Short mmCIF file of N, CA and C in Angstrom, two decimals:
data_model
loop_
_atom_site.label_atom_id
_atom_site.label_comp_id
_atom_site.label_asym_id
_atom_site.label_seq_id
_atom_site.Cartn_x
_atom_site.Cartn_y
_atom_site.Cartn_z
N MET A 63 16.71 21.07 119.67
CA MET A 63 17.65 21.27 118.57
C MET A 63 16.98 21.03 117.23
N ILE A 64 16.25 19.93 117.10
CA ILE A 64 15.58 19.60 115.85
C ILE A 64 14.56 20.69 115.52
N THR A 65 13.89 21.20 116.52
CA THR A 65 12.91 22.25 116.30
C THR A 65 13.57 23.50 115.72
N LYS A 66 14.72 23.88 116.25
CA LYS A 66 15.44 25.05 115.72
C LYS A 66 15.89 24.81 114.29
N ILE A 67 16.39 23.62 114.00
CA ILE A 67 16.84 23.31 112.64
C ILE A 67 15.65 23.32 111.70
N GLY A 68 14.56 22.71 112.12
CA GLY A 68 13.34 22.70 111.30
C GLY A 68 12.85 24.11 111.03
N PHE A 69 12.87 24.95 112.07
CA PHE A 69 12.45 26.34 111.90
C PHE A 69 13.36 27.07 110.91
N LEU A 70 14.68 26.93 111.08
CA LEU A 70 15.61 27.59 110.18
C LEU A 70 15.45 27.12 108.75
N PHE A 71 15.27 25.81 108.57
CA PHE A 71 15.08 25.26 107.22
C PHE A 71 13.81 25.84 106.60
N GLY A 72 12.74 25.86 107.36
CA GLY A 72 11.47 26.42 106.87
C GLY A 72 11.61 27.90 106.54
N PHE A 73 12.32 28.63 107.38
CA PHE A 73 12.54 30.06 107.15
C PHE A 73 13.33 30.28 105.86
N VAL A 74 14.36 29.47 105.65
CA VAL A 74 15.16 29.58 104.42
C VAL A 74 14.30 29.28 103.20
N LEU A 75 13.46 28.25 103.30
CA LEU A 75 12.57 27.92 102.17
C LEU A 75 11.63 29.08 101.86
N ILE A 76 11.06 29.67 102.89
CA ILE A 76 10.15 30.81 102.69
C ILE A 76 10.90 31.96 102.06
N LEU A 77 12.11 32.21 102.54
CA LEU A 77 12.90 33.33 102.04
C LEU A 77 13.26 33.18 100.56
N PHE A 78 13.60 31.98 100.15
CA PHE A 78 14.11 31.78 98.80
C PHE A 78 13.10 31.15 97.84
N ALA A 79 11.95 30.78 98.31
CA ALA A 79 10.96 30.16 97.42
C ALA A 79 10.36 31.20 96.50
N PRO A 80 10.13 30.83 95.23
CA PRO A 80 9.50 31.78 94.33
C PRO A 80 8.03 31.94 94.74
N VAL A 81 7.65 33.16 95.09
CA VAL A 81 6.30 33.40 95.58
C VAL A 81 5.58 34.47 94.76
N THR A 82 5.92 34.57 93.50
CA THR A 82 5.29 35.61 92.69
C THR A 82 3.82 35.31 92.46
N GLY A 83 3.47 34.04 92.36
CA GLY A 83 2.09 33.69 92.11
C GLY A 83 1.64 34.06 90.71
N GLN A 84 2.58 34.33 89.82
CA GLN A 84 2.23 34.74 88.45
C GLN A 84 2.35 33.56 87.50
N THR A 85 1.48 33.55 86.52
CA THR A 85 1.54 32.51 85.50
C THR A 85 2.61 32.89 84.49
N GLU A 86 2.98 31.93 83.65
CA GLU A 86 3.96 32.22 82.59
C GLU A 86 3.44 33.31 81.66
N ALA A 87 2.15 33.29 81.38
CA ALA A 87 1.55 34.31 80.50
C ALA A 87 1.65 35.70 81.13
N GLU A 88 1.44 35.80 82.44
CA GLU A 88 1.55 37.09 83.13
C GLU A 88 2.99 37.59 83.12
N ILE A 89 3.91 36.69 83.34
CA ILE A 89 5.34 37.05 83.31
C ILE A 89 5.73 37.52 81.92
N ALA A 90 5.27 36.82 80.90
CA ALA A 90 5.56 37.21 79.51
C ALA A 90 4.96 38.58 79.19
N GLU A 91 3.78 38.85 79.71
CA GLU A 91 3.13 40.15 79.49
C GLU A 91 3.93 41.28 80.15
N ILE A 92 4.40 41.04 81.36
CA ILE A 92 5.21 42.04 82.07
C ILE A 92 6.51 42.29 81.30
N TYR A 93 7.14 41.21 80.84
CA TYR A 93 8.38 41.33 80.07
C TYR A 93 8.14 42.15 78.79
N ALA A 94 7.04 41.85 78.10
CA ALA A 94 6.71 42.57 76.86
C ALA A 94 6.54 44.06 77.11
N LYS A 95 5.99 44.44 78.26
CA LYS A 95 5.84 45.86 78.60
C LYS A 95 7.20 46.47 78.95
N ARG A 96 8.01 45.73 79.72
CA ARG A 96 9.32 46.25 80.16
C ARG A 96 10.24 46.56 78.99
N ILE A 97 10.23 45.70 77.97
CA ILE A 97 11.17 45.90 76.86
C ILE A 97 10.76 47.06 75.96
N LYS A 98 9.60 47.63 76.22
CA LYS A 98 9.14 48.80 75.47
C LYS A 98 9.14 50.07 76.32
N SER A 99 9.39 49.92 77.60
CA SER A 99 9.31 51.06 78.52
C SER A 99 10.55 51.94 78.45
N GLU A 100 10.31 53.23 78.31
CA GLU A 100 11.41 54.20 78.29
C GLU A 100 11.99 54.40 79.68
N MET A 101 11.15 54.24 80.70
CA MET A 101 11.57 54.42 82.08
C MET A 101 11.14 53.18 82.88
N ILE A 102 12.03 52.74 83.78
CA ILE A 102 11.71 51.69 84.74
C ILE A 102 12.14 52.20 86.09
N ASN A 103 11.20 52.21 87.04
CA ASN A 103 11.47 52.72 88.39
C ASN A 103 12.07 54.12 88.36
N GLY A 104 11.61 54.95 87.44
CA GLY A 104 12.06 56.33 87.36
C GLY A 104 13.42 56.52 86.71
N VAL A 105 13.99 55.48 86.12
CA VAL A 105 15.30 55.55 85.48
C VAL A 105 15.14 55.36 83.98
N TYR A 106 15.76 56.25 83.20
CA TYR A 106 15.73 56.15 81.74
C TYR A 106 16.46 54.89 81.31
N ILE A 107 15.85 54.13 80.38
CA ILE A 107 16.44 52.89 79.87
C ILE A 107 16.87 53.11 78.43
N PRO A 108 18.16 52.98 78.13
CA PRO A 108 18.64 53.15 76.75
C PRO A 108 18.01 52.13 75.81
N VAL A 109 17.91 52.55 74.55
CA VAL A 109 17.29 51.69 73.55
C VAL A 109 18.32 50.85 72.79
N ASN A 110 19.58 51.30 72.76
CA ASN A 110 20.64 50.57 72.05
C ASN A 110 21.99 50.96 72.66
N LEU A 111 23.06 50.43 72.09
CA LEU A 111 24.39 50.66 72.65
C LEU A 111 24.80 52.13 72.59
N GLU A 112 24.56 52.78 71.47
CA GLU A 112 24.92 54.20 71.36
C GLU A 112 24.16 55.03 72.39
N ASP A 113 22.90 54.74 72.57
CA ASP A 113 22.08 55.44 73.56
C ASP A 113 22.61 55.18 74.97
N ALA A 114 23.06 53.94 75.22
CA ALA A 114 23.64 53.61 76.52
C ALA A 114 24.90 54.43 76.77
N HIS A 115 25.76 54.54 75.76
CA HIS A 115 26.98 55.35 75.90
C HIS A 115 26.63 56.81 76.15
N ASN A 116 25.67 57.32 75.41
CA ASN A 116 25.26 58.72 75.58
C ASN A 116 24.70 58.96 76.98
N GLU A 117 23.93 58.01 77.49
CA GLU A 117 23.37 58.15 78.84
C GLU A 117 24.47 58.08 79.89
N LEU A 118 25.44 57.20 79.71
CA LEU A 118 26.56 57.15 80.65
C LEU A 118 27.36 58.44 80.61
N ASN A 119 27.57 59.00 79.43
CA ASN A 119 28.26 60.29 79.33
C ASN A 119 27.48 61.38 80.07
N ARG A 120 26.17 61.36 79.94
CA ARG A 120 25.32 62.36 80.60
C ARG A 120 25.38 62.22 82.11
N LEU A 121 25.41 60.99 82.60
CA LEU A 121 25.37 60.74 84.05
C LEU A 121 26.72 60.89 84.73
N ALA A 122 27.81 60.70 83.99
CA ALA A 122 29.15 60.69 84.59
C ALA A 122 29.59 62.10 84.99
N ASP A 123 30.22 62.19 86.15
CA ASP A 123 30.81 63.48 86.52
C ASP A 123 32.16 63.59 85.81
N PRO A 124 32.61 64.81 85.51
CA PRO A 124 33.83 64.99 84.72
C PRO A 124 35.07 64.32 85.33
N ALA A 125 35.23 64.39 86.63
CA ALA A 125 36.42 63.78 87.26
C ALA A 125 36.38 62.26 87.13
N GLY A 126 35.22 61.67 87.36
CA GLY A 126 35.07 60.23 87.23
C GLY A 126 35.28 59.77 85.80
N LEU A 127 34.78 60.56 84.85
CA LEU A 127 34.93 60.23 83.44
C LEU A 127 36.41 60.31 83.03
N ALA A 128 37.12 61.30 83.52
CA ALA A 128 38.55 61.42 83.21
C ALA A 128 39.33 60.24 83.77
N SER A 129 38.99 59.83 84.98
CA SER A 129 39.65 58.67 85.60
C SER A 129 39.33 57.39 84.81
N PHE A 130 38.09 57.25 84.41
CA PHE A 130 37.66 56.10 83.61
C PHE A 130 38.42 56.06 82.29
N ARG A 131 38.56 57.20 81.65
CA ARG A 131 39.25 57.29 80.36
C ARG A 131 40.71 56.84 80.47
N ARG A 132 41.37 57.22 81.56
CA ARG A 132 42.80 56.90 81.74
C ARG A 132 43.05 55.45 82.15
N ALA A 133 42.06 54.79 82.69
CA ALA A 133 42.24 53.41 83.19
C ALA A 133 42.50 52.45 82.03
N PRO A 134 43.35 51.44 82.25
CA PRO A 134 43.57 50.41 81.22
C PRO A 134 42.28 49.62 80.98
N GLU A 135 42.09 49.17 79.75
CA GLU A 135 40.85 48.48 79.38
C GLU A 135 40.59 47.22 80.21
N ASP A 136 41.63 46.42 80.45
CA ASP A 136 41.40 45.19 81.22
C ASP A 136 40.95 45.50 82.64
N GLU A 137 41.47 46.57 83.21
CA GLU A 137 41.06 47.00 84.54
C GLU A 137 39.62 47.49 84.53
N VAL A 138 39.28 48.23 83.49
CA VAL A 138 37.91 48.75 83.34
C VAL A 138 36.93 47.59 83.28
N ALA A 139 37.25 46.58 82.49
CA ALA A 139 36.35 45.44 82.31
C ALA A 139 36.16 44.65 83.60
N GLN A 140 37.19 44.55 84.42
CA GLN A 140 37.10 43.75 85.64
C GLN A 140 36.61 44.55 86.84
N LYS A 141 37.31 45.62 87.16
CA LYS A 141 37.01 46.36 88.38
C LYS A 141 35.66 47.07 88.32
N LEU A 142 35.35 47.67 87.19
CA LEU A 142 34.13 48.44 87.12
C LEU A 142 32.88 47.58 87.00
N HIS A 143 33.08 46.29 86.72
CA HIS A 143 31.92 45.43 86.59
C HIS A 143 31.12 45.41 87.90
N PHE A 144 31.79 45.54 89.02
CA PHE A 144 31.09 45.47 90.30
C PHE A 144 30.65 46.84 90.81
N GLY A 145 31.11 47.92 90.23
CA GLY A 145 30.65 49.25 90.62
C GLY A 145 29.65 49.76 89.60
N LEU A 146 30.19 50.32 88.53
CA LEU A 146 29.35 50.82 87.45
C LEU A 146 28.51 49.68 86.87
N GLY A 147 29.11 48.53 86.70
CA GLY A 147 28.39 47.39 86.15
C GLY A 147 27.19 47.00 86.99
N ARG A 148 27.35 46.98 88.30
CA ARG A 148 26.24 46.66 89.19
C ARG A 148 25.14 47.70 89.07
N TRP A 149 25.55 48.98 88.94
CA TRP A 149 24.56 50.05 88.77
C TRP A 149 23.76 49.83 87.48
N ILE A 150 24.46 49.55 86.38
CA ILE A 150 23.80 49.31 85.10
C ILE A 150 22.86 48.11 85.22
N LEU A 151 23.36 47.02 85.78
CA LEU A 151 22.58 45.80 85.93
C LEU A 151 21.28 46.06 86.68
N THR A 152 21.38 46.78 87.76
CA THR A 152 20.21 47.05 88.60
C THR A 152 19.29 48.10 87.99
N ASN A 153 19.83 49.24 87.63
CA ASN A 153 19.01 50.37 87.22
C ASN A 153 18.48 50.28 85.80
N TRP A 154 19.14 49.53 84.94
CA TRP A 154 18.65 49.39 83.58
C TRP A 154 17.88 48.09 83.39
N GLY A 155 17.47 47.46 84.49
CA GLY A 155 16.56 46.33 84.45
C GLY A 155 17.09 45.10 83.75
N MET A 156 18.37 44.82 83.90
CA MET A 156 18.98 43.71 83.18
C MET A 156 18.41 42.34 83.56
N GLU A 157 18.11 42.13 84.82
CA GLU A 157 17.65 40.80 85.26
C GLU A 157 16.23 40.49 84.78
N ASP A 158 15.37 41.50 84.74
CA ASP A 158 13.97 41.26 84.41
C ASP A 158 13.59 41.68 83.00
N GLY A 159 14.57 42.19 82.25
CA GLY A 159 14.32 42.60 80.88
C GLY A 159 14.05 44.09 80.77
N SER A 160 14.58 44.69 79.71
CA SER A 160 14.37 46.11 79.43
C SER A 160 14.69 46.35 77.97
N ARG A 161 14.57 47.60 77.55
CA ARG A 161 14.86 47.91 76.14
C ARG A 161 16.29 47.54 75.77
N ILE A 162 17.25 47.83 76.65
CA ILE A 162 18.66 47.56 76.33
C ILE A 162 18.93 46.06 76.32
N THR A 163 18.32 45.31 77.24
CA THR A 163 18.55 43.85 77.23
C THR A 163 17.92 43.22 76.00
N HIS A 164 16.77 43.74 75.60
CA HIS A 164 16.11 43.20 74.40
C HIS A 164 16.95 43.48 73.16
N TYR A 165 17.54 44.66 73.09
CA TYR A 165 18.44 45.02 71.98
C TYR A 165 19.57 43.99 71.86
N PHE A 166 20.19 43.67 72.99
CA PHE A 166 21.30 42.71 72.97
C PHE A 166 20.82 41.28 72.75
N LYS A 167 19.66 40.95 73.27
CA LYS A 167 19.11 39.61 73.06
C LYS A 167 18.91 39.36 71.56
N LEU A 168 18.43 40.38 70.85
CA LEU A 168 18.24 40.26 69.40
C LEU A 168 19.58 40.09 68.67
N LYS A 169 20.66 40.51 69.29
CA LYS A 169 22.00 40.35 68.72
C LYS A 169 22.66 39.06 69.17
N GLY A 170 21.94 38.26 69.97
CA GLY A 170 22.47 36.97 70.40
C GLY A 170 23.20 36.99 71.72
N VAL A 171 23.04 38.06 72.50
CA VAL A 171 23.70 38.18 73.81
C VAL A 171 22.61 38.30 74.88
N PRO A 172 22.19 37.17 75.45
CA PRO A 172 21.09 37.22 76.42
C PRO A 172 21.51 37.41 77.88
N LEU A 173 22.78 37.19 78.19
CA LEU A 173 23.21 37.21 79.59
C LEU A 173 23.54 38.62 80.07
N PRO A 174 22.91 39.05 81.18
CA PRO A 174 23.13 40.40 81.69
C PRO A 174 24.61 40.75 81.94
N ASP A 175 25.39 39.81 82.48
CA ASP A 175 26.80 40.10 82.75
C ASP A 175 27.57 40.39 81.46
N ASP A 176 27.25 39.64 80.39
CA ASP A 176 27.91 39.90 79.11
C ASP A 176 27.49 41.25 78.54
N ILE A 177 26.22 41.59 78.69
CA ILE A 177 25.72 42.89 78.21
C ILE A 177 26.45 44.02 78.92
N VAL A 178 26.53 43.92 80.23
CA VAL A 178 27.21 44.96 81.02
C VAL A 178 28.66 45.09 80.57
N ARG A 179 29.34 43.98 80.40
CA ARG A 179 30.75 44.02 79.97
C ARG A 179 30.89 44.71 78.62
N ILE A 180 30.02 44.36 77.68
CA ILE A 180 30.08 44.98 76.35
C ILE A 180 29.84 46.48 76.44
N ILE A 181 28.86 46.89 77.23
CA ILE A 181 28.57 48.33 77.37
C ILE A 181 29.78 49.06 77.93
N ILE A 182 30.37 48.53 79.00
CA ILE A 182 31.48 49.23 79.66
C ILE A 182 32.73 49.26 78.77
N VAL A 183 33.10 48.12 78.18
CA VAL A 183 34.31 48.06 77.36
C VAL A 183 34.19 48.94 76.12
N THR A 184 33.04 48.87 75.45
CA THR A 184 32.88 49.67 74.23
C THR A 184 32.78 51.15 74.56
N TRP A 185 32.20 51.50 75.70
CA TRP A 185 32.14 52.91 76.12
C TRP A 185 33.56 53.42 76.37
N HIS A 186 34.37 52.61 77.04
CA HIS A 186 35.76 52.99 77.31
C HIS A 186 36.50 53.23 75.99
N ARG A 187 36.32 52.34 75.05
CA ARG A 187 36.96 52.50 73.73
C ARG A 187 36.45 53.75 73.03
N ARG A 188 35.15 53.97 73.12
CA ARG A 188 34.55 55.13 72.43
C ARG A 188 35.11 56.44 72.97
N ILE A 189 35.16 56.59 74.29
CA ILE A 189 35.64 57.86 74.83
C ILE A 189 37.15 58.03 74.64
N ASN A 190 37.85 56.92 74.36
CA ASN A 190 39.28 57.00 74.04
C ASN A 190 39.52 57.05 72.54
N LYS A 191 38.42 57.22 71.78
CA LYS A 191 38.48 57.35 70.31
C LYS A 191 39.20 56.17 69.65
N ARG A 192 38.90 54.97 70.17
CA ARG A 192 39.44 53.74 69.59
C ARG A 192 38.28 52.98 68.94
N PRO A 193 38.56 52.09 68.01
CA PRO A 193 37.47 51.29 67.42
C PRO A 193 36.76 50.49 68.53
N MET A 194 35.44 50.54 68.53
CA MET A 194 34.68 49.87 69.59
C MET A 194 34.65 48.36 69.43
N GLN A 195 34.77 47.86 68.21
CA GLN A 195 34.78 46.41 67.94
C GLN A 195 33.59 45.71 68.58
N VAL A 196 32.40 46.27 68.35
CA VAL A 196 31.19 45.73 68.95
C VAL A 196 30.93 44.29 68.50
N GLU A 197 31.05 44.04 67.22
CA GLU A 197 30.79 42.68 66.72
C GLU A 197 31.75 41.66 67.32
N GLU A 198 33.01 42.07 67.51
CA GLU A 198 33.99 41.17 68.11
C GLU A 198 33.63 40.89 69.57
N GLU A 199 33.15 41.91 70.29
CA GLU A 199 32.74 41.73 71.69
C GLU A 199 31.53 40.81 71.78
N ILE A 200 30.60 40.97 70.85
CA ILE A 200 29.41 40.11 70.82
C ILE A 200 29.83 38.67 70.52
N ALA A 201 30.73 38.50 69.55
CA ALA A 201 31.22 37.15 69.21
C ALA A 201 31.93 36.52 70.41
N ALA A 202 32.71 37.31 71.14
CA ALA A 202 33.42 36.79 72.32
C ALA A 202 32.42 36.36 73.40
N ALA A 203 31.36 37.14 73.57
CA ALA A 203 30.33 36.79 74.55
C ALA A 203 29.64 35.49 74.16
N LYS A 204 29.33 35.34 72.88
CA LYS A 204 28.71 34.11 72.40
C LYS A 204 29.64 32.92 72.60
N LYS A 205 30.93 33.13 72.33
CA LYS A 205 31.91 32.05 72.50
C LYS A 205 32.00 31.63 73.97
N ARG A 206 32.02 32.61 74.89
CA ARG A 206 32.07 32.30 76.33
C ARG A 206 30.84 31.48 76.73
N MET A 207 29.69 31.85 76.19
CA MET A 207 28.45 31.16 76.50
C MET A 207 28.50 29.72 75.98
N GLU A 208 28.98 29.54 74.75
CA GLU A 208 29.10 28.20 74.17
C GLU A 208 30.09 27.34 74.94
N GLU A 209 31.23 27.93 75.34
CA GLU A 209 32.23 27.19 76.10
C GLU A 209 31.69 26.77 77.47
N ALA A 210 30.94 27.67 78.11
CA ALA A 210 30.36 27.34 79.41
C ALA A 210 29.35 26.20 79.27
N LYS A 211 28.56 26.23 78.21
CA LYS A 211 27.59 25.16 77.97
C LYS A 211 28.31 23.84 77.70
N ALA A 212 29.36 23.88 76.88
CA ALA A 212 30.12 22.66 76.58
C ALA A 212 30.73 22.09 77.85
N LYS A 213 31.23 22.94 78.72
CA LYS A 213 31.81 22.48 79.99
C LYS A 213 30.74 21.85 80.87
N ARG A 214 29.58 22.50 80.96
CA ARG A 214 28.49 21.92 81.75
C ARG A 214 28.09 20.56 81.19
N ASP A 215 27.98 20.48 79.86
CA ASP A 215 27.61 19.21 79.23
C ASP A 215 28.66 18.14 79.49
N ALA A 216 29.93 18.52 79.42
CA ALA A 216 31.01 17.55 79.64
C ALA A 216 31.05 17.08 81.10
N ASP A 217 30.66 17.94 82.01
CA ASP A 217 30.69 17.61 83.43
C ASP A 217 29.47 16.83 83.91
N LYS A 218 28.49 16.67 83.05
CA LYS A 218 27.29 15.94 83.46
C LYS A 218 27.64 14.49 83.75
N LYS A 219 27.03 13.97 84.78
CA LYS A 219 27.26 12.58 85.14
C LYS A 219 25.93 11.85 85.08
N VAL A 220 25.96 10.70 84.48
CA VAL A 220 24.77 9.86 84.43
C VAL A 220 24.70 9.11 85.75
N ILE A 221 23.61 9.28 86.44
CA ILE A 221 23.45 8.63 87.73
C ILE A 221 23.07 7.17 87.54
N THR A 222 22.12 6.96 86.66
CA THR A 222 21.69 5.59 86.38
C THR A 222 21.10 5.53 84.99
N VAL A 223 21.25 4.40 84.37
CA VAL A 223 20.64 4.19 83.06
C VAL A 223 19.62 3.08 83.24
N GLU A 224 18.40 3.41 82.86
CA GLU A 224 17.34 2.44 83.02
C GLU A 224 16.89 1.98 81.64
N THR A 225 16.77 0.71 81.50
CA THR A 225 16.29 0.18 80.22
C THR A 225 15.03 -0.63 80.49
N ARG A 226 14.13 -0.58 79.55
CA ARG A 226 12.90 -1.34 79.67
C ARG A 226 12.84 -2.31 78.50
N PRO A 227 12.33 -3.48 78.77
CA PRO A 227 12.20 -4.43 77.66
C PRO A 227 11.22 -3.90 76.62
N HIS A 228 11.56 -4.10 75.37
CA HIS A 228 10.72 -3.64 74.28
C HIS A 228 9.56 -4.62 74.06
N LYS A 229 8.36 -4.07 74.04
CA LYS A 229 7.19 -4.93 73.80
C LYS A 229 6.93 -4.97 72.31
N GLU A 230 6.73 -6.17 71.81
CA GLU A 230 6.45 -6.31 70.38
C GLU A 230 5.05 -6.74 70.14
#
């Protein structure tokens, strides 16, 4: 029994251990190349929000676009995050950096999930000829990030406080 548990534990460690073998400098160099690349894995990477909307318009089939246009915004933001949003996250290189993530990072939105939400919600507004309110969406993303940090900070527990005598 212990042997099986030991094997499974070791297997899990191997599976989830970071094994890139890359230095921080190598990772930074790869990131610097990715944020300038027009294509990643054969997929065009938008350079900004307008380009992202244009690319989504180009890729969308007419029936899907019509259905997307008619959907309520709150539904679009939630339901599509796992369909279209997952596609954007994966294909536009959100996790490892790309031109579109760098664009949003410069605007103060570093989290891929927030970027995807902003792209989808503003695209929905754009095709419905409503104000996109990009700055408001960016501000809301920043606020969510600040609130999450404040909650994490508030939930921190001090395990032990160690004091050392001061030597004079």
